[in-house]
Tab-separated table of C-alpha atoms and ligand atoms in Angstrom:
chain	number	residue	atom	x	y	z
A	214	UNK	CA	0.000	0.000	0.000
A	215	UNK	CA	1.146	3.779	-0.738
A	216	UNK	CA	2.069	5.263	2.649
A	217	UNK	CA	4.322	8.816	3.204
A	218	UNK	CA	5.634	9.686	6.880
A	219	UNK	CA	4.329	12.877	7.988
A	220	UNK	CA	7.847	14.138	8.020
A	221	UNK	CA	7.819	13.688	4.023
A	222	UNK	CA	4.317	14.740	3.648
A	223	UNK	CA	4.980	18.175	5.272
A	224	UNK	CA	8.551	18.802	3.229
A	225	UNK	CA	6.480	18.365	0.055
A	226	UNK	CA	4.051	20.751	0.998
A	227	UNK	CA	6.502	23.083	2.722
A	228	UNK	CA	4.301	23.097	5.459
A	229	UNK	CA	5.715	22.916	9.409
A	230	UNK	CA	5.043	18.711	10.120
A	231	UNK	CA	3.662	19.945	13.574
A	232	UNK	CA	0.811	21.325	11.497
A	233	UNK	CA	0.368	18.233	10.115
A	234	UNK	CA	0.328	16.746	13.584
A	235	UNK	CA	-2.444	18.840	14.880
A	236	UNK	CA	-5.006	18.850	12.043
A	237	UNK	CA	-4.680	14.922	12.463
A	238	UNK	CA	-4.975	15.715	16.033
A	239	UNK	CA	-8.159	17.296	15.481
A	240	UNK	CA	-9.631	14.159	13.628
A	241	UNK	CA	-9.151	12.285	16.389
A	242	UNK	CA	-5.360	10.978	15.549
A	243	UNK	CA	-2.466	10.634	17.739
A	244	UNK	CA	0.900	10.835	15.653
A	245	UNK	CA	4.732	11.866	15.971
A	246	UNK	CA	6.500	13.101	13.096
A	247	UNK	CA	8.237	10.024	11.940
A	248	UNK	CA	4.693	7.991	11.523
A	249	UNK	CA	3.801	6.496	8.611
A	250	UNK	CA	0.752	7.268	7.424
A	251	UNK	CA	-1.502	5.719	4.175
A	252	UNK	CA	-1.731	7.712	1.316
A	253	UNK	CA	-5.847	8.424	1.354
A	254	UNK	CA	-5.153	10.065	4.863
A	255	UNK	CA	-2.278	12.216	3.184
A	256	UNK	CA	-4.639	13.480	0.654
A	257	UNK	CA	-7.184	14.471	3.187
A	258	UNK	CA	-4.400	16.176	5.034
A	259	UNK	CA	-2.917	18.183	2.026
A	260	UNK	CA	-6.340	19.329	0.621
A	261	UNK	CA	-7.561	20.943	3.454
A	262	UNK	CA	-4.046	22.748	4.018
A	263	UNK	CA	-4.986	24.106	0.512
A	264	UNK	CA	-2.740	21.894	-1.783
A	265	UNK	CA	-3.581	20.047	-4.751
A	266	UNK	CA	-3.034	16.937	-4.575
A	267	UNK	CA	-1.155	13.995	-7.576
A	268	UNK	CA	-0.729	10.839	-6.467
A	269	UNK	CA	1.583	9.271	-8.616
A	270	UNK	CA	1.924	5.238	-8.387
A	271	UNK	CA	5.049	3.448	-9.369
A	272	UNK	CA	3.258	1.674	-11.826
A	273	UNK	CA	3.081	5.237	-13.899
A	274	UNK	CA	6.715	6.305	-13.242
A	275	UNK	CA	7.811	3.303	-13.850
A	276	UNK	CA	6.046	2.227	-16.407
A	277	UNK	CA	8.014	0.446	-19.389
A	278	UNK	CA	10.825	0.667	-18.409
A	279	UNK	CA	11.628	-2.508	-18.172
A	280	UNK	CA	11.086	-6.149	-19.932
A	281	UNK	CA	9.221	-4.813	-22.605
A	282	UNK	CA	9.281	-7.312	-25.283
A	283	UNK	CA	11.243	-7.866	-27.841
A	284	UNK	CA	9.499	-8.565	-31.497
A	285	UNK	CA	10.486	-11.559	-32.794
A	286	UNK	CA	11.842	-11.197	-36.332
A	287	UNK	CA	14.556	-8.096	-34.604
A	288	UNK	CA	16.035	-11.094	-32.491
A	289	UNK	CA	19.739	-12.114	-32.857
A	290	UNK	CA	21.859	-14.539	-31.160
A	291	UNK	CA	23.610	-13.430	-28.244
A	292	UNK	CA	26.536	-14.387	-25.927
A	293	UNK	CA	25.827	-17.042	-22.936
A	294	UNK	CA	25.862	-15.013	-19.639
A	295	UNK	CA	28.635	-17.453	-17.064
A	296	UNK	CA	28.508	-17.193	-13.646
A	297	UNK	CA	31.267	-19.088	-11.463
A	298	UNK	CA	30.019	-20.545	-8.340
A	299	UNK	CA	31.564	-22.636	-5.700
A	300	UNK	CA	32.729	-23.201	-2.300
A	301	UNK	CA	35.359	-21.266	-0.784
A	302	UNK	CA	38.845	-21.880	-2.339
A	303	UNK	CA	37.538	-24.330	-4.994
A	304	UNK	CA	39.248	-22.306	-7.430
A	305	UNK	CA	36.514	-19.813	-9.024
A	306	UNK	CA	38.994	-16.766	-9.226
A	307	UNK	CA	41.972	-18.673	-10.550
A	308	UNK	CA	39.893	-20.413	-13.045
A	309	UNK	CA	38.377	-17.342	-14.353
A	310	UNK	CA	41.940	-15.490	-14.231
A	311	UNK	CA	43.180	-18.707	-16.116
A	312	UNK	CA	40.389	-18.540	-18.996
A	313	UNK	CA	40.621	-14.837	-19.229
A	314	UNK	CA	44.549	-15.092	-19.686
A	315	UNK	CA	44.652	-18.174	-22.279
A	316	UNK	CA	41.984	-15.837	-24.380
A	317	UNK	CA	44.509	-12.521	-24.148
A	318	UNK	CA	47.666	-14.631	-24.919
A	319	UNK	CA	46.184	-16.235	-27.864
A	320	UNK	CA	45.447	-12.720	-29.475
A	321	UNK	CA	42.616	-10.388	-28.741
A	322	UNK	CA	43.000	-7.097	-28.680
A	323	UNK	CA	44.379	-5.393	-25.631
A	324	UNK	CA	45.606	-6.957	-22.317
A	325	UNK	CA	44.525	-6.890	-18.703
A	326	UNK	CA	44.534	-3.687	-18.253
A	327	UNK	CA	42.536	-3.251	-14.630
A	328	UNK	CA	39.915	-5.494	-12.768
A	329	UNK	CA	36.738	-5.509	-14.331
A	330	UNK	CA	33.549	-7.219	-12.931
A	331	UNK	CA	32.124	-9.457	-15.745
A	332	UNK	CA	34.600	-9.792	-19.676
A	333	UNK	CA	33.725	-11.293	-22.452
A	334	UNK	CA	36.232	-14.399	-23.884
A	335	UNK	CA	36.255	-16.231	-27.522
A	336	UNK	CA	35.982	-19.971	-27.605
A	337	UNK	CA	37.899	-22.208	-29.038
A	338	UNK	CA	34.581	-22.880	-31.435
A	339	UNK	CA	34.412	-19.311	-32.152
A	340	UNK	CA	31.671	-18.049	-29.865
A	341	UNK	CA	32.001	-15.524	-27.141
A	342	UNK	CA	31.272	-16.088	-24.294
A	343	UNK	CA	30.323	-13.171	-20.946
A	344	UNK	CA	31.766	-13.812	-17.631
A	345	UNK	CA	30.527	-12.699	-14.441
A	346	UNK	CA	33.314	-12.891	-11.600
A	347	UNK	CA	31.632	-14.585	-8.787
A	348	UNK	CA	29.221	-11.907	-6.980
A	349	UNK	CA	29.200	-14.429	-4.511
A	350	UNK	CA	26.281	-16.402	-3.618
A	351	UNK	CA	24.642	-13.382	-1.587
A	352	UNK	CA	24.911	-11.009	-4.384
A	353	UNK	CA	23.122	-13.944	-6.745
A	354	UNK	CA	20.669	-14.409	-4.677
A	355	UNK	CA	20.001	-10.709	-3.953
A	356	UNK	CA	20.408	-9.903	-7.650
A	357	UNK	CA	17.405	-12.361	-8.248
A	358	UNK	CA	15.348	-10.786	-5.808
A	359	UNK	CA	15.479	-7.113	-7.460
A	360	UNK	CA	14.454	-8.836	-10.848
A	361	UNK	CA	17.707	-8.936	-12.560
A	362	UNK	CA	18.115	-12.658	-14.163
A	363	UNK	CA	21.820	-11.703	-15.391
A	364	UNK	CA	22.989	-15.453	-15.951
A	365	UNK	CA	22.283	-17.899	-18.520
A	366	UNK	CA	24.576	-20.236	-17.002
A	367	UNK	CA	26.053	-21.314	-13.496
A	368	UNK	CA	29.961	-22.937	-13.837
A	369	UNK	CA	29.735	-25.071	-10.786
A	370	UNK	CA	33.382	-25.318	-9.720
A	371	UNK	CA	34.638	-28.146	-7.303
A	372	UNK	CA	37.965	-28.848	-6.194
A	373	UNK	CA	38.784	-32.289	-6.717
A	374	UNK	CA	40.734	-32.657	-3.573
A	375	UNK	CA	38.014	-31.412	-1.273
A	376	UNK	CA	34.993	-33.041	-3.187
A	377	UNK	CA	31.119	-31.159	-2.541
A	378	UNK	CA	31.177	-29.012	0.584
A	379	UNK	CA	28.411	-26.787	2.033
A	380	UNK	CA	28.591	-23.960	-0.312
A	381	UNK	CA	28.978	-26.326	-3.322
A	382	UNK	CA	25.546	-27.671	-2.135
A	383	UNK	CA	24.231	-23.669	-1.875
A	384	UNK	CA	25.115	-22.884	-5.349
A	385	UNK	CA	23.340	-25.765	-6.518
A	386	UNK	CA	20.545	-24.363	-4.706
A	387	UNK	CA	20.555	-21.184	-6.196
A	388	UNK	CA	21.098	-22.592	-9.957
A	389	UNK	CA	17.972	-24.600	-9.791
A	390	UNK	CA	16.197	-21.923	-7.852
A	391	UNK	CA	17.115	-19.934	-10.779
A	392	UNK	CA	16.209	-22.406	-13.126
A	393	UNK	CA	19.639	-21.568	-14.991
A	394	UNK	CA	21.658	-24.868	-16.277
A	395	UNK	CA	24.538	-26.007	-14.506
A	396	UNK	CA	27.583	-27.156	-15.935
A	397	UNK	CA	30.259	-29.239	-14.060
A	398	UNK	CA	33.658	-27.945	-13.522
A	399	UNK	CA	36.261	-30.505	-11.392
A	400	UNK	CA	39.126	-28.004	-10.409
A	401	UNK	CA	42.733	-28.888	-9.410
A	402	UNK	CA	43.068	-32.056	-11.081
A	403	UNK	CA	47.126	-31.600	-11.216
A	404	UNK	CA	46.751	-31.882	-7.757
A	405	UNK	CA	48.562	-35.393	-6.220
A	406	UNK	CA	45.277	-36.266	-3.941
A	407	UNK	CA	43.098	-35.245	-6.851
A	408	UNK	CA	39.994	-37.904	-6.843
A	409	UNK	CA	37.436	-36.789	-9.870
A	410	UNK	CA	35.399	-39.684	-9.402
A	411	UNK	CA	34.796	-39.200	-5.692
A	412	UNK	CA	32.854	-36.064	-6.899
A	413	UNK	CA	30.629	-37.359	-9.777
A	414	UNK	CA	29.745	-39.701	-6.889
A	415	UNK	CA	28.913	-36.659	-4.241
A	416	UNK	CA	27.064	-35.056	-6.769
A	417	UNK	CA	24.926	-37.710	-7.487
A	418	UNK	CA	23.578	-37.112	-3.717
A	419	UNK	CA	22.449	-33.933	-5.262
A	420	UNK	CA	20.651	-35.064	-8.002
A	421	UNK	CA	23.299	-34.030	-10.686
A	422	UNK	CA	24.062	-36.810	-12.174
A	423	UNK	CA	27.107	-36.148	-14.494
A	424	UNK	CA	27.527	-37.329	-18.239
A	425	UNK	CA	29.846	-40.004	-17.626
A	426	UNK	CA	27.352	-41.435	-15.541
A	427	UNK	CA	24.653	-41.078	-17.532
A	428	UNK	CA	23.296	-38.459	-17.102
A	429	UNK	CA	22.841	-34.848	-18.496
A	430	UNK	CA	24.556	-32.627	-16.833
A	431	UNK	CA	28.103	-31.939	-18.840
A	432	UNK	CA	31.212	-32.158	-16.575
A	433	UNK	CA	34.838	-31.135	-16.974
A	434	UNK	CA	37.994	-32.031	-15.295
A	435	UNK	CA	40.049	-28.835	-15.337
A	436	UNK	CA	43.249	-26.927	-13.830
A	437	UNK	CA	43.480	-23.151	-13.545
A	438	UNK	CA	47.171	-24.083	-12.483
A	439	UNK	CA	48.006	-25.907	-15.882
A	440	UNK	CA	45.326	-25.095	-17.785
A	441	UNK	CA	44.284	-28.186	-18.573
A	442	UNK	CA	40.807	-27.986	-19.803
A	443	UNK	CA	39.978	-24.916	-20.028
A	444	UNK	CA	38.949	-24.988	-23.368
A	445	UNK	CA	36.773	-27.932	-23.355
A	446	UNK	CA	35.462	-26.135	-20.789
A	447	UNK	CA	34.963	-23.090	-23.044
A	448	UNK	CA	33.508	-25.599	-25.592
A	449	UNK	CA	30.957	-26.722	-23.542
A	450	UNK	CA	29.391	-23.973	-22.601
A	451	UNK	CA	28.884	-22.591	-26.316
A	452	UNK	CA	27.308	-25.972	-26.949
A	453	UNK	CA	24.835	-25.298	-24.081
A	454	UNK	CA	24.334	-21.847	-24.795
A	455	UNK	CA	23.272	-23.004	-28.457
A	456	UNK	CA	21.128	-25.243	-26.827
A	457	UNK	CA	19.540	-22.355	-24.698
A	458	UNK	CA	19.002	-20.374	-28.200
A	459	UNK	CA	19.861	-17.560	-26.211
A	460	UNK	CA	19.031	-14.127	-28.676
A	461	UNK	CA	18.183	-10.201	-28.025
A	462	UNK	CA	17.258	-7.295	-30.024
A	463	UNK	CA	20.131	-5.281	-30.553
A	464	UNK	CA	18.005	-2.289	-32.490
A	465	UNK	CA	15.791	-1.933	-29.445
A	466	UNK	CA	16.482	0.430	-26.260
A	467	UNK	CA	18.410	-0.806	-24.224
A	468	UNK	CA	18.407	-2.288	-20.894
A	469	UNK	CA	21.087	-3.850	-18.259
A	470	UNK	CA	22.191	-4.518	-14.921
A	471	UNK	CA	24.864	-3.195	-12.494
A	472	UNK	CA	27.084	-5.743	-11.916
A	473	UNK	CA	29.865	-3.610	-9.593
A	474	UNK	CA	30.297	-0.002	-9.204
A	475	UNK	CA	32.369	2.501	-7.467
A	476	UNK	CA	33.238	6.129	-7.005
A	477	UNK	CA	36.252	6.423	-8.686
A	478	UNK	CA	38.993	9.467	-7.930
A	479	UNK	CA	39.378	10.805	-11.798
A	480	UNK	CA	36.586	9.068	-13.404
A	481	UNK	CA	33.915	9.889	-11.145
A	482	UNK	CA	30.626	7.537	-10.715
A	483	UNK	CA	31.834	4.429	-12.934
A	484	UNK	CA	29.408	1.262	-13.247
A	485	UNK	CA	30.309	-1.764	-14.250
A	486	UNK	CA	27.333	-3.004	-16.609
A	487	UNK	CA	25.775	-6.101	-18.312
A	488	UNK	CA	23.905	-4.901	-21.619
A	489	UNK	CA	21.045	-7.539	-21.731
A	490	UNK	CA	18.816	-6.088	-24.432
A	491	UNK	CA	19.142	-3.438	-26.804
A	492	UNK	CA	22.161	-1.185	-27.475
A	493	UNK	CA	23.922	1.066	-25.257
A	494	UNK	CA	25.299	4.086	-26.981
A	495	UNK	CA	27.368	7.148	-25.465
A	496	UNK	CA	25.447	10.509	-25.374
A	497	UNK	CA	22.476	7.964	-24.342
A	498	UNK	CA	20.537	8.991	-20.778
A	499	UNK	CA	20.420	6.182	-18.394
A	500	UNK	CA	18.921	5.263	-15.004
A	501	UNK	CA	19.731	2.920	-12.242
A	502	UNK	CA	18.237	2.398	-9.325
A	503	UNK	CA	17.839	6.051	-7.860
A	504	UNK	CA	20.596	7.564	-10.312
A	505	UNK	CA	20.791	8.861	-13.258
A	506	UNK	CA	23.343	10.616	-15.750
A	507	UNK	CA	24.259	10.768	-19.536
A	508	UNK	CA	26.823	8.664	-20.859
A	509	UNK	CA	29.981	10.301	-21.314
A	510	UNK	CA	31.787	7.532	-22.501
A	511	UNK	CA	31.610	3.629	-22.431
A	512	UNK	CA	34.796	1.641	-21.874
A	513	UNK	CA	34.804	-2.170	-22.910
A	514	UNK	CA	36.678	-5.247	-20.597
A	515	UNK	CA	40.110	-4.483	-22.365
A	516	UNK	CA	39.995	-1.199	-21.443
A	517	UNK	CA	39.026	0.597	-24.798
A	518	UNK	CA	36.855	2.948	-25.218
A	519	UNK	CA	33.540	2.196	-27.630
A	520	UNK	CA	30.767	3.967	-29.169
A	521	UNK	CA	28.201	1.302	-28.535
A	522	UNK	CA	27.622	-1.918	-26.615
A	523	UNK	CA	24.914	-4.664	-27.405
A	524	UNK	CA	23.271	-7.159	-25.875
A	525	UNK	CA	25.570	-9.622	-23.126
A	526	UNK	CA	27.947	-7.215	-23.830
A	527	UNK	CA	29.902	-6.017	-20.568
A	528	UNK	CA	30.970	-2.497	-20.589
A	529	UNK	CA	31.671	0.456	-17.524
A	530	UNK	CA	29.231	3.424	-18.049
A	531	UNK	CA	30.974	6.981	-17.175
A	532	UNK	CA	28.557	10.042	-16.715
A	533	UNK	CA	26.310	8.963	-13.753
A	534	UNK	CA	25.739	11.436	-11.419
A	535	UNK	CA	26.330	9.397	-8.489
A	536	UNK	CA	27.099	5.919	-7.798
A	537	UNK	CA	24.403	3.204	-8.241
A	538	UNK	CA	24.446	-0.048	-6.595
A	539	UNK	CA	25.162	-3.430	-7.745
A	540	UNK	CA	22.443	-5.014	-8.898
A	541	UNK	CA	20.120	-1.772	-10.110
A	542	UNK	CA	18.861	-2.266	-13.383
A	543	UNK	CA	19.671	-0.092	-15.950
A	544	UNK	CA	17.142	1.635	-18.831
A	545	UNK	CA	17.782	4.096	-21.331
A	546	UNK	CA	14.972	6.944	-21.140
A	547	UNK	CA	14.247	9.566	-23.719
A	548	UNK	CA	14.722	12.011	-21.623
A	549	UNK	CA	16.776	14.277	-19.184
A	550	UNK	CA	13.554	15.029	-17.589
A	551	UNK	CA	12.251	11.754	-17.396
A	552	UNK	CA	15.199	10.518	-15.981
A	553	UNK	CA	14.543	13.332	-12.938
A	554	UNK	CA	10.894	12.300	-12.601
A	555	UNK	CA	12.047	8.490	-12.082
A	556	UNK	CA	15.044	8.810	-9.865
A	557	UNK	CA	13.769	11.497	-7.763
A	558	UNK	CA	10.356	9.248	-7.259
A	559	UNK	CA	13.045	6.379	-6.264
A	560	UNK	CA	14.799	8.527	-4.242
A	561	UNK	CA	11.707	9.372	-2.291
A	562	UNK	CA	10.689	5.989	-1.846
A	563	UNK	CA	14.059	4.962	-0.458
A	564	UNK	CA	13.572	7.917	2.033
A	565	UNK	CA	10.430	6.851	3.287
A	566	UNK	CA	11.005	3.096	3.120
A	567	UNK	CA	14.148	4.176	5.679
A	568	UNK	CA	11.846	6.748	7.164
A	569	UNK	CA	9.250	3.988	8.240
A	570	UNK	CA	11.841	1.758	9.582
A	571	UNK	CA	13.574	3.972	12.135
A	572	UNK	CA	9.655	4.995	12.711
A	573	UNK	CA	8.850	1.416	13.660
A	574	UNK	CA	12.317	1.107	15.513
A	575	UNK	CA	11.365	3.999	17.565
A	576	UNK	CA	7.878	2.343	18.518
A	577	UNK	CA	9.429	-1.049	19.256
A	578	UNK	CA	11.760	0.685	21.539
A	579	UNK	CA	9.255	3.137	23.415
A	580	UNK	CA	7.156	-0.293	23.804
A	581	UNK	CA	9.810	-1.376	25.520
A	582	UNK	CA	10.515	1.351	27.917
A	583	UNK	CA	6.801	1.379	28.761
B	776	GTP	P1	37.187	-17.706	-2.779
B	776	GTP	O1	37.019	-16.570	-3.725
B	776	GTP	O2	37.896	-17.361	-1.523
B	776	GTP	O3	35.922	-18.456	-2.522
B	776	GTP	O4	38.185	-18.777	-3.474
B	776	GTP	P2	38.211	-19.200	-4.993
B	776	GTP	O5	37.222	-20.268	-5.221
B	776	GTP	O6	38.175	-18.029	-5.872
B	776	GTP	O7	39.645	-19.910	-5.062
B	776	GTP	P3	40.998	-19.272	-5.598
B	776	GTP	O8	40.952	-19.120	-7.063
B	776	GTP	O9	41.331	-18.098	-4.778
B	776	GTP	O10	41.965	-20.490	-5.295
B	776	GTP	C1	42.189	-20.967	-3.988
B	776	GTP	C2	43.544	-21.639	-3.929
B	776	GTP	O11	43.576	-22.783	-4.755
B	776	GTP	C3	44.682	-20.751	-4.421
B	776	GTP	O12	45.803	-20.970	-3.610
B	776	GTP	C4	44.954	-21.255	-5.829
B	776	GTP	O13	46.279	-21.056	-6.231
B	776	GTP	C5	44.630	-22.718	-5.695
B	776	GTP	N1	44.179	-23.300	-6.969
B	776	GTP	C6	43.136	-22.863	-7.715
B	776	GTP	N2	42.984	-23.635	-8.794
B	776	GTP	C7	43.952	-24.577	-8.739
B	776	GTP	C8	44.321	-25.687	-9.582
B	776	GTP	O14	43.714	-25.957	-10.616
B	776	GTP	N3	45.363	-26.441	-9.181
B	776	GTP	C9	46.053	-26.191	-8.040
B	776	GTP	N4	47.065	-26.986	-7.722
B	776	GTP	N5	45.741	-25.166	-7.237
B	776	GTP	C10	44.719	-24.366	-7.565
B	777	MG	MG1	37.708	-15.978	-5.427
């Protein structure tokens, strides 16, 4: 339901809240400034100081913005989204460090120029392929929650030294949760005590049973030490992604997710972002989560800067005005002033949402001292 604390309600009227307080006080309603109130009482409240009243729902200021769909005969194949997942020192940074250097050496453009949250790699079949560094399984999970389905794919890495431990059990979670395939990566098999088997068999407590033993769920034995692997690896998950029939509309406007961001000293507010439909293009205004700015300039995984950036495409956004957070989803608007209208409505929200908290916090706690 719509609600506004009376604190809010008064600053938009640039009225004095205890005003606010006493009309209510005179229709029989006992409140403190940091109340939450519903938005049919607000109304009542502003009219009679002599405002007019809009009520604006998210529903309008939102309103397609997001997952509006794409028409069929625009659609082009597009790049598997890979996440890495795993339990703790399985091997999920090395590998990805591993892929990302076999696919620099062996001649793209460019070189590892700084860390950068998701990168795109060629496979050995020609495909590329998107990489997300592990968010961790928090971020996934929270990621999911805020409506951004960013991965096609979940790498499940296991060490095969250490076999399937507690977290390797939570990422499975969170894959089928997700409903996004899993593919089978067996880490460290240089290693002396290595024992590959021993985790087809611990999987198959899971229910993911492996192709060697029949079942569907492809499995590699890899090494980010030797790199043994790695591109049957890379292999496999172009074959599943052409499975998947994964394809976008690159003509359309466009629309992403935050995968990192950060405050940075010379750049300003730079955002790490996955392109999922559409294309991005500088000079394009863009919102995310309760920011907004115009894009100054877009700089690709290697470092370079580009004009555009389509869909799966991962690419660092200068020109916000402040720093969003991981995880906001990102829309291209048509304009400057629509951009205002939707961040400032999101700002607002945020405000009030922390507004009713520390409102209910401060009940709780007079409760108490009762
Ligand atoms: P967290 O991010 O902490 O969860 O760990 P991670 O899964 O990213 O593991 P990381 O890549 O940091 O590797 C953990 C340790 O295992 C490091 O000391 C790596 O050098 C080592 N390691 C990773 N892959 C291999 C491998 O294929 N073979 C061997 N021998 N060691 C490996
Ligand atoms: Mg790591």
């Amino acid at each position: 339901p719509e609600t506004i604390t009376i604190q809010e309600l008064a600053n938009r009227m640039s009225e004095r809240a205890v005003d606010v307080i006493k009309f209510l006080m005179k229709q029989g309603q006992m409140h403190k400034i940091t109340d939450v109130i519903d938005a049919d009482t607000a109304q009542l409240v502003a009219e009679e100081l002599g405002h007019t009243v809009k009520r604006v729902a998210e529903s309008d200021v939102e309103e397609g913005l997001f997952d509006t769909p794409d028409v069929d005969e625009n659609l082009v194949a597009r790049p598997p989204v890979v996440t890495i997942m795993g339990h703790v020192d399985h091997g999920k940074t090395s590998l990805l460090d591993a892929i990302r250097k076999t696919n620099v050496v062996s001649g793209e453009a460019g070189g590892i120029t700084q860390h950068i949250g998701a990168y795109q790699v060629t496979s050995p079949l020609g495909g590329k392929i998107t990489f997300i560094d592990t968010p961790g399984h928090a971020a996934f999970t929270a990621m999911r929650a805020r409506g951004a389905k960013v991965t096609d794919i979940v790498v499940l890495v296991v060490a095969a030294d250490d076999g399937v431990m507690p977290q390797t059990v939570e990422a499975i979670t969170h894959a089928q949760a997700a409903g996004v395939p899993l593919i089978v990566a067996i880490n460290k098999v240089d290693k002396p005590d290595a024992n590959p088997q021993r985790v087809r068999t611990e999987l198959l407590q899971h229910s993911i049973v492996v192709e060697s033993m029949g079942g569907e769920t492809l499995e590699f034995e890899v090494s980010a030490k030797t790199g043994q692997g790695l591109d049957s690896l890379l292999e496999g998950l172009q074959l599943q992604a052409e499975i998947l029939d994964l394809k976008a509309n690159p003509e359309r406007s466009s629309e992403g997710t935050v995968i990192e961001a950060k405050l940075d000293r010379g750049r300003g507010p730079v955002a790490t972002v996955l392109v999922q439909r559409g294309t991005l293009h500088t000079g394009d205004i863009v919102v995310a989560g309760a920011e907004w700015g115009r894009v100054r300039a877009l700089v690709n995984d290697v470092g370079q800067n580009v004009k555009e950036a389509g869909p799966s495409v991962p690419v660092e956004i200068l020109g916000f005005n402040g720093t969003p957070e991981a995880g906001d989803r990102v829309a291209v608007v048509e304009s400057e002033a629509r951009a205002r209208e939707i961040t400032e409505y999101r700002t607002r929200q945020k405000r009030e949402r922390a507004a009713a908290r520390m409102g209910s916090a401060g009940r709780t706690l007079a409760d108490m001292m009762r």
